[in-house]
mmCIF file of C-alpha atoms and ligand atoms in Angstrom:
data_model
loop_
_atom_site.group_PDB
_atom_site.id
_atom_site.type_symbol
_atom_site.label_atom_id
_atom_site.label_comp_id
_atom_site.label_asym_id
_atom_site.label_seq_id
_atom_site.Cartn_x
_atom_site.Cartn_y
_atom_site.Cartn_z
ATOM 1 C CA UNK A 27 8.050 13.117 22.686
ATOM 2 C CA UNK A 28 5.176 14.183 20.337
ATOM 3 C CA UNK A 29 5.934 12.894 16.689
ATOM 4 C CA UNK A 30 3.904 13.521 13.380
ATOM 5 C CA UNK A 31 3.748 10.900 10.790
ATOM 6 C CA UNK A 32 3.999 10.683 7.168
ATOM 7 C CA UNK A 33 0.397 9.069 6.142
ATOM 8 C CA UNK A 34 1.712 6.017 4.305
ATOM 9 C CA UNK A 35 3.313 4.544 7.867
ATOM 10 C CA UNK A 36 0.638 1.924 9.087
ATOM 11 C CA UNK A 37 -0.701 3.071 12.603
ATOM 12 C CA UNK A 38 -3.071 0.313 14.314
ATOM 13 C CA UNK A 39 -5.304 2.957 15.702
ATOM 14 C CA UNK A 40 -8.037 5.674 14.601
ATOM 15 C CA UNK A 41 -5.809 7.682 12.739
ATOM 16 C CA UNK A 42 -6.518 6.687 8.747
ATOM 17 C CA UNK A 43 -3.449 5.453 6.429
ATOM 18 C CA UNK A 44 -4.291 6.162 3.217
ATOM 19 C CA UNK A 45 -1.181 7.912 1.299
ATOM 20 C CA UNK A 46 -3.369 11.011 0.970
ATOM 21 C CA UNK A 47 -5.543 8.748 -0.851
ATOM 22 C CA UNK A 48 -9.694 8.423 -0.425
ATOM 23 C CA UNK A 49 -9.025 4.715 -1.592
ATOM 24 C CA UNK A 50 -7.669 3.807 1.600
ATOM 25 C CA UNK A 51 -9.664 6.003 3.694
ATOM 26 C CA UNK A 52 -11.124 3.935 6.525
ATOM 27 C CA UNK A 53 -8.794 1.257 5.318
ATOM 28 C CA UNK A 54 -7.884 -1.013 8.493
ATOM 29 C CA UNK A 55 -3.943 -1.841 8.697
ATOM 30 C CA UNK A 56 -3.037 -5.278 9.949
ATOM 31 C CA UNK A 57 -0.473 -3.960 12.904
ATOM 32 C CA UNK A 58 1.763 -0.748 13.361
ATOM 33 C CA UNK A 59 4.783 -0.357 11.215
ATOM 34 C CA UNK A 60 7.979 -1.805 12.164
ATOM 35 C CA UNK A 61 9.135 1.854 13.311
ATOM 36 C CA UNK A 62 5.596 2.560 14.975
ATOM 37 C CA UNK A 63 5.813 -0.248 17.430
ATOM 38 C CA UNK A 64 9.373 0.707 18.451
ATOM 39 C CA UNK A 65 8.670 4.320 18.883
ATOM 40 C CA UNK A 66 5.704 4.089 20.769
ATOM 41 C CA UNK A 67 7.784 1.540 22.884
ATOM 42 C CA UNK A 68 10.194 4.263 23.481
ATOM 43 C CA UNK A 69 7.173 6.472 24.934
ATOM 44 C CA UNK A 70 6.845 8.667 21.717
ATOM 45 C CA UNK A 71 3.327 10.057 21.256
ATOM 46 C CA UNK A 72 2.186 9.745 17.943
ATOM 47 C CA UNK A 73 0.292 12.751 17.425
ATOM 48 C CA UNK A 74 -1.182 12.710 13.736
ATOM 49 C CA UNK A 75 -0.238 12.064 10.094
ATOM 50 C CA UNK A 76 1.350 14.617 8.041
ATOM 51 C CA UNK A 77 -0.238 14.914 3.999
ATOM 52 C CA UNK A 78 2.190 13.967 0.998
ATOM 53 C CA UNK A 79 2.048 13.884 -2.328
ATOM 54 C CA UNK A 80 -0.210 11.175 -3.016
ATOM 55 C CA UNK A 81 0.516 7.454 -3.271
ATOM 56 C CA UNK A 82 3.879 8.645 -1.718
ATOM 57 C CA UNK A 83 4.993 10.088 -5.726
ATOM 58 C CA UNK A 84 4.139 6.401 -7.398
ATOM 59 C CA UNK A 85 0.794 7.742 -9.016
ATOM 60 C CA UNK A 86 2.544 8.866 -12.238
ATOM 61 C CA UNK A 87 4.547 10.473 -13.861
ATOM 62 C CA UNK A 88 4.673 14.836 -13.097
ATOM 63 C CA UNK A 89 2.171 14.250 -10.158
ATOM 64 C CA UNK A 90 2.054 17.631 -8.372
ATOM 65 C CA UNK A 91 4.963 17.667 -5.543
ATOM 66 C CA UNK A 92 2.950 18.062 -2.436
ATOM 67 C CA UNK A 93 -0.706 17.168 -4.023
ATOM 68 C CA UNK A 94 -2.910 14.541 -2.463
ATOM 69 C CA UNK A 95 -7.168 14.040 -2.729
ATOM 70 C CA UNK A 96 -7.147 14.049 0.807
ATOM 71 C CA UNK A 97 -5.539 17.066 1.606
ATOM 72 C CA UNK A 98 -4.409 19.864 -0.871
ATOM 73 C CA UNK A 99 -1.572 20.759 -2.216
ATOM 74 C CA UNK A 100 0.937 21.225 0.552
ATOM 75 C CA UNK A 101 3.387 24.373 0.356
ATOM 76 C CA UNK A 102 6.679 25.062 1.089
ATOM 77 C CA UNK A 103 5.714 27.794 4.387
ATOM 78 C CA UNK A 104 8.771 30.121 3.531
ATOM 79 C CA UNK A 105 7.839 30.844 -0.196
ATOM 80 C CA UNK A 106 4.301 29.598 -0.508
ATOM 81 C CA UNK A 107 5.511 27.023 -3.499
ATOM 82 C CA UNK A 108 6.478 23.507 -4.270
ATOM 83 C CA UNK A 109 7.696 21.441 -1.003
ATOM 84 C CA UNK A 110 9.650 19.464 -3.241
ATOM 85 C CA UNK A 111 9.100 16.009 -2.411
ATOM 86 C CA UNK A 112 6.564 13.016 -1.146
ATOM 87 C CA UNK A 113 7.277 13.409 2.681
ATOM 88 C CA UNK A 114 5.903 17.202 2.230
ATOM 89 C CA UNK A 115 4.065 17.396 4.788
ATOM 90 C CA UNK A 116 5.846 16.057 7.255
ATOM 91 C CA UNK A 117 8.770 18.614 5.950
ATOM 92 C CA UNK A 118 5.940 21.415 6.253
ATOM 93 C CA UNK A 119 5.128 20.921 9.723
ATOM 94 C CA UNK A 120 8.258 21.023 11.061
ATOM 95 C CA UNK A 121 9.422 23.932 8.818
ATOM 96 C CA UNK A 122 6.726 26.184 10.453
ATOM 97 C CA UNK A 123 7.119 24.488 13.764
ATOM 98 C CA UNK A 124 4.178 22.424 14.211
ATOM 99 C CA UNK A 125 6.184 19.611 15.390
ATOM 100 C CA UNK A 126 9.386 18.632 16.756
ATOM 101 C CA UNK A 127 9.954 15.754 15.044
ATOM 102 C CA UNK A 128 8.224 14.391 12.293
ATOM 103 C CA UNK A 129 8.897 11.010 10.406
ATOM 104 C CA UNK A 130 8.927 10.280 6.348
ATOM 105 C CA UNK A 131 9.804 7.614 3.944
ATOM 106 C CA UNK A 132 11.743 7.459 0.432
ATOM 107 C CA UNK A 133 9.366 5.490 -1.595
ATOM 108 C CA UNK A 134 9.779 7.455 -5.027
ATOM 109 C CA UNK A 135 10.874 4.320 -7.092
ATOM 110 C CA UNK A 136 10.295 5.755 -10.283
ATOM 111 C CA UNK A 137 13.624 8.061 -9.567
ATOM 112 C CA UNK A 138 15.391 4.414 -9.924
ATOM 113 C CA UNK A 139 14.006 2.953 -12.865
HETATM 114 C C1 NAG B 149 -10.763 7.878 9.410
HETATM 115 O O1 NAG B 149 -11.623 7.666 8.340
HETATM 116 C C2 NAG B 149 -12.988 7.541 8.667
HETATM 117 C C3 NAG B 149 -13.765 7.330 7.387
HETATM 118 O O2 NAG B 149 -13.688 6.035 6.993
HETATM 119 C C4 NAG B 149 -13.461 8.793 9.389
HETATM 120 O O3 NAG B 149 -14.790 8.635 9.805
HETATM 121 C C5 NAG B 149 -12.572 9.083 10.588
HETATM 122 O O4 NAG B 149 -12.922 10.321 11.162
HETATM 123 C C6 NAG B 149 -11.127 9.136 10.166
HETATM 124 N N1 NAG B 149 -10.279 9.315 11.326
HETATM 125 C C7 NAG B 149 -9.475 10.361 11.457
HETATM 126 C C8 NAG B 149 -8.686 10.417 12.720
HETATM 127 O O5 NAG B 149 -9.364 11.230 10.609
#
């Protein structure tokens, strides 16, 4: 099964992790992510990384839902607008049926402070 990735999930291999940041573009990640190693154990294909908003929405305050350097601003395929969230892309690709089954975090601590 062909999975896409959102790009703050470590993958020890040429694909970049860089939370849709040029920071950590080239940046090399010690090993896979916990959930990495035990998909790819389970024969899933790990076919790219999705965008997000960058720094996975800890950049600051009002950061643009969907925004990163890397990539754009992500949008919401039915209405062309905000995607409402950090795992964006990942929800974008498999809104407009690029993938089957894409992966995403909840890393937006400043909702909990
Ligand atoms: C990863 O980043 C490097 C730049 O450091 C780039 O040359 C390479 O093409 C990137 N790999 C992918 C899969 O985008």
């Amino acid at each position: 099964m062909p999975i896409l990735l959102k790009d703050n999930i470590a993958t020890k291999d040429k694909l970049n992790t860089t939370a849709g940041s040029f920071a950590l573009l080239g940046s090399i990640v010690p090993r896979d992510a916990g959930v990495v190693a035990r998909l790819r154990k389970a024969g899933v294909i790990i076919l790219g990384k999705a965008s997000l908003t960058e720094w996975s929405y800890s950049r600051m305050d009002g950061e643009p839902s969907g925004w990163s350097a890397r990539r754009g601003q992500g949008k919401n395929p039915y209405i062309l607008g905000n995607p409402c969230g950090s795992t964006s892309g990942s929800a974008v690709s498999l809104a407009a049926n690029m993938a089957t089954v894409t992966l995403g975090t909840e890393t937006d601590f400043m909702s909990i402070r």
